[in-house]
XYZ file of C-alpha atoms in Angstrom:
742
model
C -27.032 -19.910 -17.869
C -30.277 -19.441 -15.981
C -30.239 -17.448 -12.748
C -29.866 -19.544 -9.622
C -33.055 -20.159 -7.618
C -33.751 -17.581 -4.947
C -35.188 -20.110 -2.480
C -33.214 -22.708 -0.552
C -32.964 -26.301 -1.672
C -30.724 -28.229 0.678
C -30.698 -31.196 -1.696
C -28.949 -29.018 -4.277
C -25.705 -29.057 -2.256
C -22.967 -30.478 -4.449
C -19.393 -31.664 -4.366
C -16.909 -28.885 -5.040
C -13.339 -30.182 -5.248
C -10.538 -27.946 -4.044
C -7.712 -30.432 -4.452
C -7.271 -34.155 -4.645
C -8.916 -35.734 -1.625
C -10.393 -32.452 -0.354
C -14.045 -31.393 -0.492
C -15.793 -28.173 0.429
C -19.093 -27.811 2.300
C -20.189 -31.384 1.624
C -18.834 -34.755 2.637
C -16.651 -36.793 0.280
C -18.597 -39.994 0.853
C -21.542 -40.678 -1.440
C -24.158 -41.201 1.267
C -22.656 -39.180 4.081
C -24.482 -36.105 5.399
C -23.124 -32.742 4.222
C -20.362 -31.146 6.288
C -19.455 -27.487 6.334
C -15.722 -27.345 5.651
C -13.261 -24.489 5.594
C -11.547 -24.063 2.227
C -8.099 -25.600 2.114
C -5.410 -23.354 3.608
C -7.863 -20.996 5.360
C -7.555 -20.162 9.068
C -10.254 -18.150 10.822
C -8.770 -15.260 12.804
C -11.860 -13.719 14.422
C -15.596 -13.182 14.145
C -16.899 -9.878 15.475
C -20.334 -8.323 15.703
C -20.362 -4.657 14.717
C -23.686 -3.504 16.060
C -23.685 0.280 15.628
C -26.693 1.881 13.977
C -25.728 5.457 14.814
C -22.284 7.107 14.556
C -19.864 6.731 17.448
C -16.168 6.951 18.173
C -15.418 3.522 16.691
C -13.192 2.433 19.568
C -15.321 -0.616 20.347
C -17.199 -3.173 18.272
C -20.439 -1.787 19.676
C -19.673 1.625 18.160
C -18.625 0.301 14.728
C -20.603 -1.063 11.795
C -19.620 -3.058 8.723
C -19.542 -0.268 6.143
C -18.383 2.927 7.871
C -16.724 1.605 11.078
C -19.128 3.775 13.069
C -18.145 6.993 11.265
C -21.223 7.320 9.095
C -21.524 9.561 6.076
C -20.392 12.683 7.935
C -17.393 10.975 9.509
C -16.189 9.533 6.197
C -16.381 12.949 4.555
C -14.708 14.775 7.449
C -11.190 16.091 6.865
C -10.191 15.229 10.430
C -8.714 11.732 10.659
C -10.217 9.720 13.543
C -7.853 9.869 16.530
C -6.192 7.039 18.420
C -6.244 6.861 22.197
C -2.548 5.937 22.024
C -1.001 6.750 18.611
C 1.955 4.460 19.318
C -0.256 1.518 20.211
C -3.501 1.683 18.256
C -5.897 -1.182 18.817
C -7.088 -3.528 16.083
C -10.513 -1.878 16.274
C -9.068 1.618 15.903
C -6.963 0.471 12.961
C -9.999 -1.104 11.317
C -11.895 2.164 11.721
C -9.116 4.258 10.233
C -8.422 1.762 7.460
C -12.062 1.961 6.384
C -11.866 5.755 6.567
C -8.777 5.970 4.353
C -9.788 3.229 1.908
C -13.247 4.639 1.388
C -11.863 8.104 0.677
C -9.161 6.655 -1.567
C -11.718 5.065 -3.879
C -14.396 7.722 -4.351
C -14.798 11.473 -4.503
C -15.865 12.162 -0.908
C -16.890 15.797 -1.497
C -20.506 16.918 -1.599
C -19.921 18.869 -4.808
C -18.492 15.706 -6.334
C -21.722 13.805 -5.618
C -20.985 12.158 -2.253
C -24.106 11.952 -0.114
C -26.279 12.934 -3.068
C -25.608 10.570 -5.988
C -23.790 7.891 -4.012
C -22.573 7.226 -0.496
C -23.677 5.335 2.608
C -26.860 7.365 3.013
C -28.032 6.798 -0.573
C -30.324 3.780 -0.609
C -29.918 0.959 -3.118
C -32.769 2.436 -5.196
C -31.060 5.838 -5.302
C -33.154 7.504 -2.620
C -31.141 10.064 -0.676
C -31.868 9.561 3.002
C -31.146 11.755 6.001
C -29.378 8.876 7.735
C -25.696 8.145 8.124
C -25.755 4.803 6.317
C -24.455 2.498 9.034
C -24.855 -1.232 8.367
C -24.756 -3.469 11.467
C -23.741 -7.096 11.164
C -20.969 -9.635 11.693
C -17.524 -9.804 10.143
C -15.402 -12.943 9.972
C -11.694 -12.356 9.355
C -9.529 -15.151 7.974
C -6.198 -15.728 6.285
C -5.334 -18.013 3.376
C -1.819 -19.432 3.136
C -0.103 -22.069 1.039
C 2.097 -23.357 3.844
C 4.959 -20.978 3.105
C 3.854 -18.287 5.537
C 4.332 -15.726 2.743
C 1.078 -15.907 0.836
C -1.065 -14.725 3.750
C -4.085 -13.562 1.763
C -6.509 -11.789 4.106
C -10.270 -12.207 3.747
C -13.181 -10.621 5.584
C -16.732 -11.858 5.113
C -19.327 -9.299 6.140
C -22.867 -10.516 6.829
C -25.319 -7.661 7.394
C -28.213 -8.068 9.765
C -30.413 -7.495 6.703
C -29.147 -10.717 5.036
C -32.176 -12.586 3.674
C -31.802 -16.343 4.090
C -34.671 -16.885 1.660
C -32.901 -14.982 -1.132
C -29.200 -15.454 -0.339
C -26.600 -13.476 -2.210
C -22.866 -12.862 -2.001
C -20.830 -10.032 -3.508
C -17.139 -10.727 -4.064
C -14.955 -7.648 -3.508
C -11.236 -8.168 -4.132
C -9.331 -5.018 -3.296
C -8.546 -2.214 -5.681
C -4.916 -1.430 -6.485
C -2.532 -2.844 -3.883
C -4.881 -2.094 -1.002
C -5.573 -4.202 2.036
C -8.645 -6.219 2.873
C -10.876 -3.108 3.060
C -9.754 -1.970 -0.393
C -13.221 -2.424 -1.894
C -15.217 -1.043 1.046
C -16.558 1.980 -0.825
C -17.344 0.075 -4.033
C -18.250 -3.621 -3.871
C -18.969 -3.702 -0.139
C -21.192 -0.643 -0.059
C -23.325 -1.894 -2.939
C -23.541 -5.440 -1.590
C -24.345 -4.489 1.990
C -27.113 -2.137 0.863
C -28.551 -5.002 -1.187
C -28.573 -7.218 1.918
C -25.885 -9.525 0.531
C -22.955 -11.042 2.341
C -19.741 -9.427 1.104
C -16.504 -11.357 0.696
C -13.578 -8.943 0.803
C -10.005 -10.016 0.109
C -6.672 -8.311 -0.402
C -5.837 -11.049 -2.949
C -2.307 -11.396 -1.600
C -1.498 -7.691 -1.666
C -2.283 -5.442 1.282
C -0.424 -3.660 4.043
C 2.346 -6.153 4.692
C 4.967 -3.635 5.779
C 8.123 -5.346 7.015
C 10.946 -3.479 8.759
C 14.195 -5.476 8.633
C 15.781 -2.959 10.992
C 13.805 -4.158 14.008
C 12.291 -7.307 12.447
C 8.753 -5.997 12.946
C 5.617 -6.748 10.968
C 1.957 -5.921 10.620
C -0.397 -8.590 11.858
C -3.176 -9.529 9.464
C -5.660 -7.731 11.742
C -3.616 -4.536 11.831
C -1.506 -4.069 14.961
C 2.273 -3.910 14.771
C 4.348 -6.656 16.382
C 7.772 -8.226 16.456
C 8.010 -11.043 13.934
C 8.518 -13.594 16.681
C 5.438 -12.380 18.558
C 3.193 -12.183 15.500
C 3.822 -15.789 14.508
C 1.252 -17.102 12.040
C -0.592 -13.767 12.121
C 2.348 -11.935 10.499
C 1.127 -10.474 7.231
C 4.530 -10.408 5.549
C 8.015 -11.386 6.640
C 10.886 -11.150 4.173
C 12.491 -14.514 3.523
C 15.944 -13.563 4.814
C 18.147 -15.395 7.264
C 19.294 -13.395 10.258
C 22.739 -13.114 8.684
C 21.302 -11.879 5.399
C 19.074 -9.401 7.218
C 22.056 -8.033 9.146
C 24.039 -7.640 5.944
C 21.120 -5.948 4.190
C 20.628 -3.466 7.036
C 24.320 -2.603 6.944
C 24.374 -2.097 3.177
C 21.018 -0.318 2.870
C 19.904 1.041 6.251
C 16.368 2.217 6.962
C 14.826 0.202 4.122
C 11.407 -1.435 4.240
C 9.789 -4.492 2.726
C 6.527 -4.200 0.730
C 4.431 -7.361 0.556
C 3.048 -7.263 -2.978
C 6.494 -6.610 -4.435
C 8.685 -8.712 -2.173
C 6.701 -11.684 -0.874
C 8.300 -13.835 -3.621
C 4.816 -15.118 -4.440
C 3.938 -13.136 -7.584
C 0.531 -12.587 -5.968
C -1.067 -11.338 -9.180
C -1.056 -14.873 -10.573
C -3.480 -15.832 -7.769
C -5.847 -12.867 -7.856
C -8.530 -14.968 -9.530
C -8.090 -18.084 -7.415
C -7.933 -16.019 -4.205
C -11.254 -14.424 -5.166
C -12.788 -17.868 -5.637
C -11.487 -18.991 -2.231
C -13.105 -15.879 -0.730
C -16.402 -16.997 -2.274
C -16.026 -20.456 -0.742
C -15.128 -18.949 2.595
C -18.252 -16.774 2.428
C -20.395 -19.881 1.939
C -18.647 -21.480 4.894
C -19.354 -18.434 7.085
C -23.021 -18.361 6.090
C -23.423 -22.055 6.809
C -21.674 -21.728 10.167
C -24.111 -19.020 11.139
C -27.379 -20.305 9.696
C -26.888 -24.053 9.420
C -28.186 -26.468 12.049
C -28.071 -30.160 12.857
C -30.855 -30.980 10.404
C -29.397 -28.846 7.608
C -25.748 -27.996 8.263
C -25.163 -26.718 4.720
C -28.180 -24.614 3.724
C -26.170 -22.442 1.315
C -24.295 -23.738 -1.703
C -23.166 -22.327 -5.000
C -26.291 -23.855 -6.508
C -28.768 -21.760 -4.512
C -26.848 -18.585 -3.667
C -26.535 -15.702 -6.101
C -22.880 -14.652 -6.425
C -21.790 -11.447 -8.160
C -18.075 -10.771 -8.507
C -17.672 -7.018 -8.775
C -14.755 -4.685 -8.146
C -12.556 -2.032 -9.743
C -8.973 -1.612 -10.987
C -6.885 -4.583 -9.807
C -10.056 -5.804 -8.151
C -11.682 -5.673 -11.587
C -8.802 -7.751 -12.894
C -9.331 -10.247 -10.071
C -13.031 -10.797 -10.802
C -12.333 -11.328 -14.506
C -9.648 -13.887 -13.717
C -11.901 -15.548 -11.173
C -14.582 -15.941 -13.837
C -12.051 -17.402 -16.260
C -11.010 -19.973 -13.623
C -14.488 -20.764 -12.329
C -15.089 -24.279 -13.594
C -17.365 -25.025 -10.628
C -19.952 -22.354 -11.395
C -19.507 -20.361 -8.193
C -19.936 -16.997 -9.915
C -23.186 -15.974 -11.614
C -22.245 -12.532 -12.905
C -19.231 -10.243 -13.180
C -18.853 -6.461 -13.004
C -15.329 -5.182 -13.628
C -14.578 -1.481 -13.339
C -11.459 -0.117 -15.105
C -9.781 -3.555 -14.997
C -6.173 -4.443 -15.750
C -6.525 -7.241 -18.287
C -2.938 -8.479 -18.936
C -3.418 -9.355 -22.599
C -1.622 -12.463 -23.878
C -1.489 -11.160 -27.438
C -2.086 -8.093 -29.564
C -3.012 -10.117 -32.638
C -6.127 -11.956 -33.756
C -8.344 -8.980 -32.928
C -8.370 -5.260 -33.676
C -9.694 -1.986 -32.306
C -11.271 0.771 -34.352
C -12.008 4.164 -32.865
C -14.136 6.670 -34.805
C -13.751 4.419 -37.845
C -9.951 4.410 -37.786
C -7.725 1.486 -36.733
C -5.925 1.779 -33.399
C -2.257 0.872 -33.110
C -0.338 -0.325 -30.072
C -3.164 -2.261 -28.437
C -3.048 -5.205 -26.083
C 0.102 -4.546 -24.051
C 0.628 -6.010 -20.586
C 0.763 -3.799 -17.517
C 4.516 -4.227 -17.105
C 5.078 -3.368 -20.752
C 3.093 -0.141 -20.940
C 3.931 0.996 -17.398
C 7.699 0.732 -17.842
C 7.546 2.433 -21.230
C 5.361 5.189 -19.773
C 7.745 5.599 -16.856
C 10.526 6.231 -19.344
C 8.774 8.764 -21.577
C 5.944 10.402 -19.592
C 7.950 13.123 -17.804
C 9.417 14.274 -21.100
C 6.094 13.954 -22.946
C 4.480 16.197 -20.332
C 6.468 19.083 -21.842
C 5.146 18.546 -25.395
C 3.375 21.493 -27.032
C 0.258 19.307 -27.378
C 0.232 18.931 -23.581
C 0.603 22.632 -22.826
C -1.551 24.081 -20.037
C -1.450 27.492 -18.434
C -3.076 26.593 -15.136
C -1.315 25.918 -11.855
C -3.047 22.846 -10.441
C -2.433 19.278 -9.334
C -3.514 18.250 -12.825
C -0.628 20.285 -14.266
C 1.863 19.018 -11.720
C 5.039 18.980 -13.819
C 4.447 21.910 -16.178
C 3.018 24.009 -13.390
C 6.160 23.665 -11.254
C 9.412 25.245 -12.409
C 11.620 22.765 -10.556
C 9.829 19.738 -11.962
C 9.826 21.265 -15.427
C 13.602 21.636 -15.247
C 14.029 18.006 -14.176
C 11.695 16.857 -16.960
C 13.795 18.878 -19.408
C 16.819 16.927 -18.196
C 14.903 13.683 -18.799
C 14.253 14.775 -22.394
C 17.956 15.561 -22.834
C 18.990 12.224 -21.352
C 16.643 10.337 -23.655
C 18.002 12.255 -26.633
C 21.608 11.543 -25.666
C 20.806 7.831 -25.631
C 19.051 8.007 -28.999
C 15.627 7.299 -27.524
C 13.944 10.491 -28.706
C 14.713 12.730 -31.647
C 14.867 16.509 -31.880
C 17.229 19.351 -31.162
C 14.948 21.221 -28.751
C 13.000 20.206 -25.689
C 9.734 20.823 -27.518
C 10.790 18.498 -30.329
C 12.032 15.809 -27.966
C 8.892 16.033 -25.861
C 6.712 15.777 -28.961
C 8.570 12.622 -29.985
C 8.171 11.163 -26.481
C 4.446 11.878 -26.668
C 4.256 10.193 -30.062
C 5.849 7.075 -28.574
C 3.195 6.980 -25.861
C 0.430 7.350 -28.439
C 1.923 4.461 -30.390
C 1.792 2.294 -27.268
C -1.908 2.521 -26.470
C -2.364 6.004 -25.045
C -4.372 8.470 -27.122
C -4.675 12.212 -27.618
C -7.320 11.994 -24.885
C -4.447 11.439 -22.439
C -2.007 14.121 -23.632
C -2.783 16.519 -20.795
C -2.807 13.758 -18.182
C 0.820 12.612 -18.336
C 1.940 15.596 -16.256
C -0.207 14.625 -13.271
C 0.129 10.871 -13.598
C 3.893 10.940 -13.636
C 4.172 13.802 -11.167
C 2.070 11.877 -8.637
C 4.502 8.980 -8.947
C 2.434 6.331 -10.705
C 5.144 5.389 -13.202
C 8.070 5.098 -10.766
C 5.965 3.238 -8.177
C 4.501 0.631 -10.516
C 7.744 0.194 -12.471
C 9.556 -0.595 -9.225
C 6.920 -2.845 -7.641
C 5.505 -4.995 -10.432
C 8.725 -6.290 -12.045
C 9.976 -7.081 -8.536
C 6.827 -9.083 -7.869
C 6.885 -10.860 -11.235
C 10.498 -11.944 -10.769
C 9.838 -13.169 -7.197
C 12.961 -11.395 -6.015
C 13.823 -11.205 -2.301
C 14.064 -8.032 -0.262
C 17.843 -7.837 -0.673
C 17.931 -8.193 -4.486
C 18.767 -4.487 -5.072
C 16.834 -4.837 -8.320
C 17.784 -2.018 -10.692
C 19.422 -0.331 -7.693
C 15.974 0.257 -6.199
C 14.574 -0.132 -2.687
C 11.716 1.138 -0.537
C 12.048 3.473 2.450
C 10.563 6.447 4.206
C 12.474 9.585 3.196
C 13.134 12.984 4.726
C 12.489 16.392 3.176
C 15.641 16.026 1.050
C 14.610 12.618 -0.281
C 17.157 10.635 1.750
C 16.122 7.342 3.394
C 15.316 7.627 7.092
C 13.856 5.323 9.680
C 10.090 5.220 9.597
C 8.716 6.624 12.831
C 7.246 4.358 15.482
C 3.842 5.997 15.071
C 3.992 5.632 11.295
C 4.671 1.929 11.549
C 2.100 1.431 14.288
C -0.596 3.092 12.153
C 0.556 1.759 8.780
C -2.327 -0.702 8.426
C -4.651 2.286 8.196
C -2.363 4.849 6.551
C -0.948 2.936 3.604
C -2.493 1.727 0.358
C -0.071 -1.169 -0.200
C 2.177 0.662 -2.653
C 5.427 2.565 -2.171
C 3.682 5.893 -2.748
C 5.471 7.900 -0.078
C 6.936 11.323 -0.682
C 9.448 13.669 0.874
C 8.906 13.795 4.619
C 5.504 12.097 4.722
C 6.652 9.004 6.659
C 5.399 6.437 4.137
C 7.407 3.878 2.156
C 8.653 5.388 -1.087
C 10.657 4.348 -4.141
C 14.358 5.021 -3.551
C 17.175 4.802 -6.111
C 20.141 3.460 -4.203
C 22.808 4.536 -6.697
C 21.793 8.170 -7.054
C 24.943 10.271 -7.294
C 25.798 11.561 -3.811
C 23.719 8.938 -2.010
C 20.381 7.133 -2.204
C 17.418 9.380 -2.979
C 13.682 9.385 -3.550
C 12.982 8.858 -7.278
C 12.051 12.505 -7.811
C 15.349 13.671 -6.239
C 17.580 11.163 -8.015
C 20.699 11.996 -10.023
C 21.433 9.210 -12.505
C 25.019 7.917 -12.692
C 25.014 7.927 -16.493
C 23.859 11.545 -16.818
C 25.052 13.237 -13.627
C 21.937 15.413 -13.424
C 18.546 15.391 -11.731
C 16.371 13.476 -14.199
C 13.848 11.491 -12.112
C 16.249 8.533 -12.172
C 16.560 7.846 -15.902
C 18.985 4.990 -15.268
C 16.517 3.140 -13.059
C 13.751 3.653 -15.618
C 15.960 2.205 -18.355
C 16.855 -0.767 -16.180
C 13.219 -1.461 -15.291
C 12.270 -1.263 -18.956
C 14.978 -3.790 -19.800
C 13.586 -6.181 -17.189
C 10.453 -6.400 -19.314
C 11.928 -6.303 -22.827
C 15.023 -8.464 -22.311
C 17.262 -5.957 -24.116
C 18.960 -2.730 -23.103
C 18.250 0.750 -24.496
C 20.458 0.067 -27.527
C 18.643 -3.151 -28.340
C 21.557 -5.305 -27.205
C 20.893 -8.544 -25.346
C 21.395 -8.499 -21.603
C 24.286 -10.358 -20.030
C 25.268 -11.737 -16.646
C 26.546 -8.315 -15.615
C 24.252 -5.579 -14.278
C 24.939 -1.853 -14.681
C 23.054 1.264 -13.637
C 20.881 0.978 -16.761
C 20.864 -2.795 -17.293
C 19.645 -5.712 -15.174
C 21.114 -9.147 -15.658
C 19.715 -11.506 -18.263
C 18.616 -13.843 -15.474
C 16.679 -11.078 -13.729
C 14.878 -10.172 -16.948
C 14.073 -13.814 -17.659
C 12.555 -14.174 -14.198
C 10.385 -11.077 -14.707
C 9.174 -12.223 -18.106
C 8.358 -15.667 -16.705
C 6.293 -14.000 -13.980
C 4.423 -11.896 -16.520
C 3.495 -15.063 -18.390
C 1.850 -16.341 -15.187
C -0.645 -13.486 -14.992
C -2.037 -13.390 -18.540
C -5.768 -13.695 -19.151
C -7.248 -16.331 -21.460
C -10.320 -14.393 -22.603
C -12.792 -17.168 -21.771
C -15.433 -15.941 -19.331
C -17.268 -19.280 -19.580
C -20.430 -17.653 -20.864
C -20.951 -15.658 -17.674
C -22.864 -12.391 -17.982
C -20.253 -9.687 -17.589
C -20.160 -5.912 -17.597
C -16.870 -4.074 -18.038
C -17.004 -0.361 -17.240
C -14.045 1.854 -18.111
C -13.260 5.530 -18.445
C -12.085 6.696 -21.849
C -9.736 9.172 -20.144
C -7.994 6.506 -18.053
C -4.278 7.287 -18.455
C -3.139 4.718 -15.873
C -4.829 1.683 -17.458
C -5.445 2.834 -21.048
C -8.514 1.233 -22.602
C -6.663 0.253 -25.790
C -4.424 -2.014 -23.741
C -7.134 -3.222 -21.397
C -10.918 -2.857 -21.540
C -11.272 -2.433 -25.315
C -8.617 -5.056 -26.016
C -10.140 -7.604 -23.639
C -13.649 -7.082 -25.002
C -12.417 -7.773 -28.541
C -10.287 -10.734 -27.430
C -13.200 -12.242 -25.511
C -15.408 -11.962 -28.583
C -12.807 -13.815 -30.636
C -12.371 -16.415 -27.889
C -16.007 -17.075 -26.959
C -17.803 -15.985 -30.104
C -21.571 -16.279 -29.862
C -21.263 -17.728 -26.350
C -19.925 -14.411 -25.035
C -22.225 -12.477 -22.714
C -19.803 -9.618 -22.135
C -21.015 -6.031 -22.517
C -18.634 -3.080 -22.525
C -19.533 0.376 -21.210
C -17.060 3.172 -22.043
C -17.619 6.433 -20.176
C -16.342 9.711 -21.565
C -14.620 12.214 -19.252
C -13.908 9.500 -16.693
C -10.423 8.472 -15.559
C -8.918 5.901 -13.221
C -8.808 7.605 -9.838
C -12.095 8.909 -8.469
C -10.064 9.650 -5.350
C -8.258 12.327 -7.407
C -11.467 14.179 -8.285
C -11.232 16.535 -5.277
C -7.855 17.739 -6.679
C -7.706 20.982 -8.606
C -7.831 20.390 -12.329
C -9.410 16.969 -11.922
C -12.626 18.325 -10.416
C -13.592 20.446 -13.414
C -12.525 17.943 -16.107
C -13.792 14.525 -15.026
C -16.879 12.776 -13.700
C -16.890 9.883 -11.197
C -16.714 6.438 -12.778
C -18.060 5.099 -9.468
C -21.557 6.205 -10.520
C -21.361 3.791 -13.439
C -19.902 0.939 -11.420
C -22.990 1.183 -9.212
C -25.272 1.296 -12.251
C -23.542 -1.760 -13.683
C -24.018 -3.644 -10.410
C -27.707 -2.656 -10.474
C -27.998 -3.899 -14.058
C -26.331 -7.211 -13.233
C -28.613 -7.691 -10.237
C -31.714 -7.034 -12.335
C -30.451 -9.441 -14.965
C -29.757 -12.274 -12.549
C -32.753 -11.779 -10.275
C -35.412 -10.713 -12.757
C -34.132 -11.667 -16.187
C -33.827 -8.066 -17.344
C -31.587 -7.855 -20.396
C -28.134 -6.424 -19.847
C -27.521 -3.079 -21.529
C -25.838 -3.281 -24.905
C -22.212 -2.223 -25.265
C -22.069 1.539 -25.574
C -20.346 4.843 -25.036
C -21.947 6.885 -22.249
C -21.489 10.557 -23.023
C -21.014 12.627 -19.898
C -20.489 16.339 -19.328
C -17.647 17.649 -17.147
C -18.546 19.955 -14.281
C -16.424 22.730 -15.754
C -15.655 25.912 -13.897
C -12.405 26.940 -12.228
C -9.893 24.228 -11.263
C -10.366 23.550 -7.572
C -13.802 25.192 -7.512
C -15.920 23.204 -9.950
C -19.697 23.511 -9.525
C -21.709 20.662 -8.032
C -22.116 17.447 -9.982
C -25.697 16.742 -11.036
C -27.455 13.896 -12.799
C -27.267 15.962 -15.973
C -23.485 15.516 -15.939
C -23.736 11.718 -15.570
C -26.588 10.332 -17.690
C -27.603 6.742 -17.057
C -26.398 3.740 -19.020
C -29.028 3.175 -21.710
C -30.748 -0.167 -22.086
C -30.397 0.349 -25.821
C -27.889 3.026 -26.870
C -28.447 5.579 -29.591
C -27.010 4.531 -32.929
C -24.043 6.883 -32.651
C -23.127 5.533 -29.203
C -23.318 1.783 -29.830
C -20.145 -0.300 -29.587
C -20.024 -3.296 -31.902
C -17.809 -5.648 -33.878
C -16.878 -5.909 -37.546
C -14.666 -8.202 -39.610
C -11.584 -6.394 -40.886
C -9.675 -6.809 -44.111
C -7.063 -8.807 -42.238
C -9.737 -11.362 -41.270
C -9.536 -10.393 -37.602
C -12.481 -9.206 -35.575
C -12.444 -5.537 -34.615
C -14.302 -3.827 -31.803
C -15.709 -0.548 -33.107
C -15.941 2.340 -30.668
C -17.597 5.567 -31.809
C -16.037 8.954 -31.134
């Protein structure tokens, strides 16, 4: 596909069907003049000019900008959270400011030693020049919401148009949010790159976001941030649980102080729409541009035919841009950049993976499959001799803490008692647990990482949220005896404070990642012996000991597999370790809705992933998808895969001790990939060949690693050295194998 023209041709406007009888941007009649139309289901909430060019307090639109909300480079890096004039009643503008602050810092290493302000950041120009400025980007932002008529979809979109937008060379960057984050969940990645390039940026939460519902007082977040009663919020309510008043009263009596989380409990299975929501955001961006720059003579100056569109984001946002490309039969998207994407493989057969010349086993699992298995075995595996570490750091969270080590030992014993690991000693059981993880897509590269990943709650959080979402279960399902709530210092559910709810739009990342006493929604096991407890405080009914809630982990695993821990089929009766057969069937049906098809429609695509990613292992995701795409598209494929050594999933973890000295920021390579895609589409420069980029960790003492330099993070090569090239070979089994060098 040739790059789109960089100059405007109004006659190139074309019909783009959304649904039967509905057209976008142009009229449905053959000879009628073009009409700028909102995409179906979209309602515009507000359009605001953020005019700041120098840092301010961010309490007014005049003191905010598009990228940093008026904080600038220094404000984003500052440890002090921007203050509210009234913490119980923050304004929409204050919440926007603080949401940008927290989302930016959640996505990148914001420390100077980690590269912020020197290798990347608002003050680093698009060509890499480090400026003395603060990096503010003035412009206009148009907020909108997409719904399907149910009032539960409520996908939030924000189109940012910088003052530097060039109408003669129009471009749009699509930035679906990372993880479960809200609409600003790609602000430090897609948005920063796009705004610096002078492109409009189309952000979307893709149906996730900060939809915190409190059934206790029937309060919600509005799509623009402020807290309100459900009745007052009306159509602006981000998420309202689908319970009758009677059901809500009964739920509050049975499980007081619980909370509803939108991604898990909207009964929409939002992941199935990540791709289509991203495409709607692209159409909305065209609408916004035409509203601003169109006139009576030419009401639709911008169309998909004359506007360069790059879909680029990371993590779940990376998944969204891949799925958008697979769905894009209208040619909206010109190029794709997916960082560390979840790729929800439909099969593990028909392709293969070879690493260092040896075949890989356990590839191509879905997120629900490998997450629920990891949640079962990771805390035990963290105690394996191969995972031994002497340091006390966040990276060594379980082994470096005597209490957590004791609980993990109980998990090993519980697994052994149920015949799920072998061995007479904890070391032996832990080694067997680690072997099971390695057989499921993780590698020896990840052995030391299970301690931190489980200790920080990734397994319990994702294993609770994603099956709930896939099964489209309501708030009061009590799925696997799990719920979400703020908890006190002892792990018991408590009412979330008024200030916490009022500020939740800016404080939360869309998951149930709360901890003891931190006033955020957390995963609670309702049937913990002695009363409901936070997952890390839970005593399982079947074991009677603290074991991180083994029973819940077994139940969540059975939701995905359809059998219990003994291999027996599920029935109509649920227990502490078993869901019902109907619940499992619903979850598995939801998983089937989110699978990729591997057909990128010949679009130029760059996938960038960290070899050390223990959350989204490359054997189940980036490597597997690259091989599957090659089988699916063959010679028509224009996908290139960049695998970065010493890079893991969470750049936001790099300031933590033990992460700082071991890993480099993958964000550097996302930016390089966006640069490469831009050069390819604008200038015809060839995309880099698939390759391993060999980085060097910063080293030093955990928590005090020396400064990152360009020597640690060499550039992606246009043509890799022979020993770093990734390719494909035919295997003896007649399947195509991706070959990744050591």
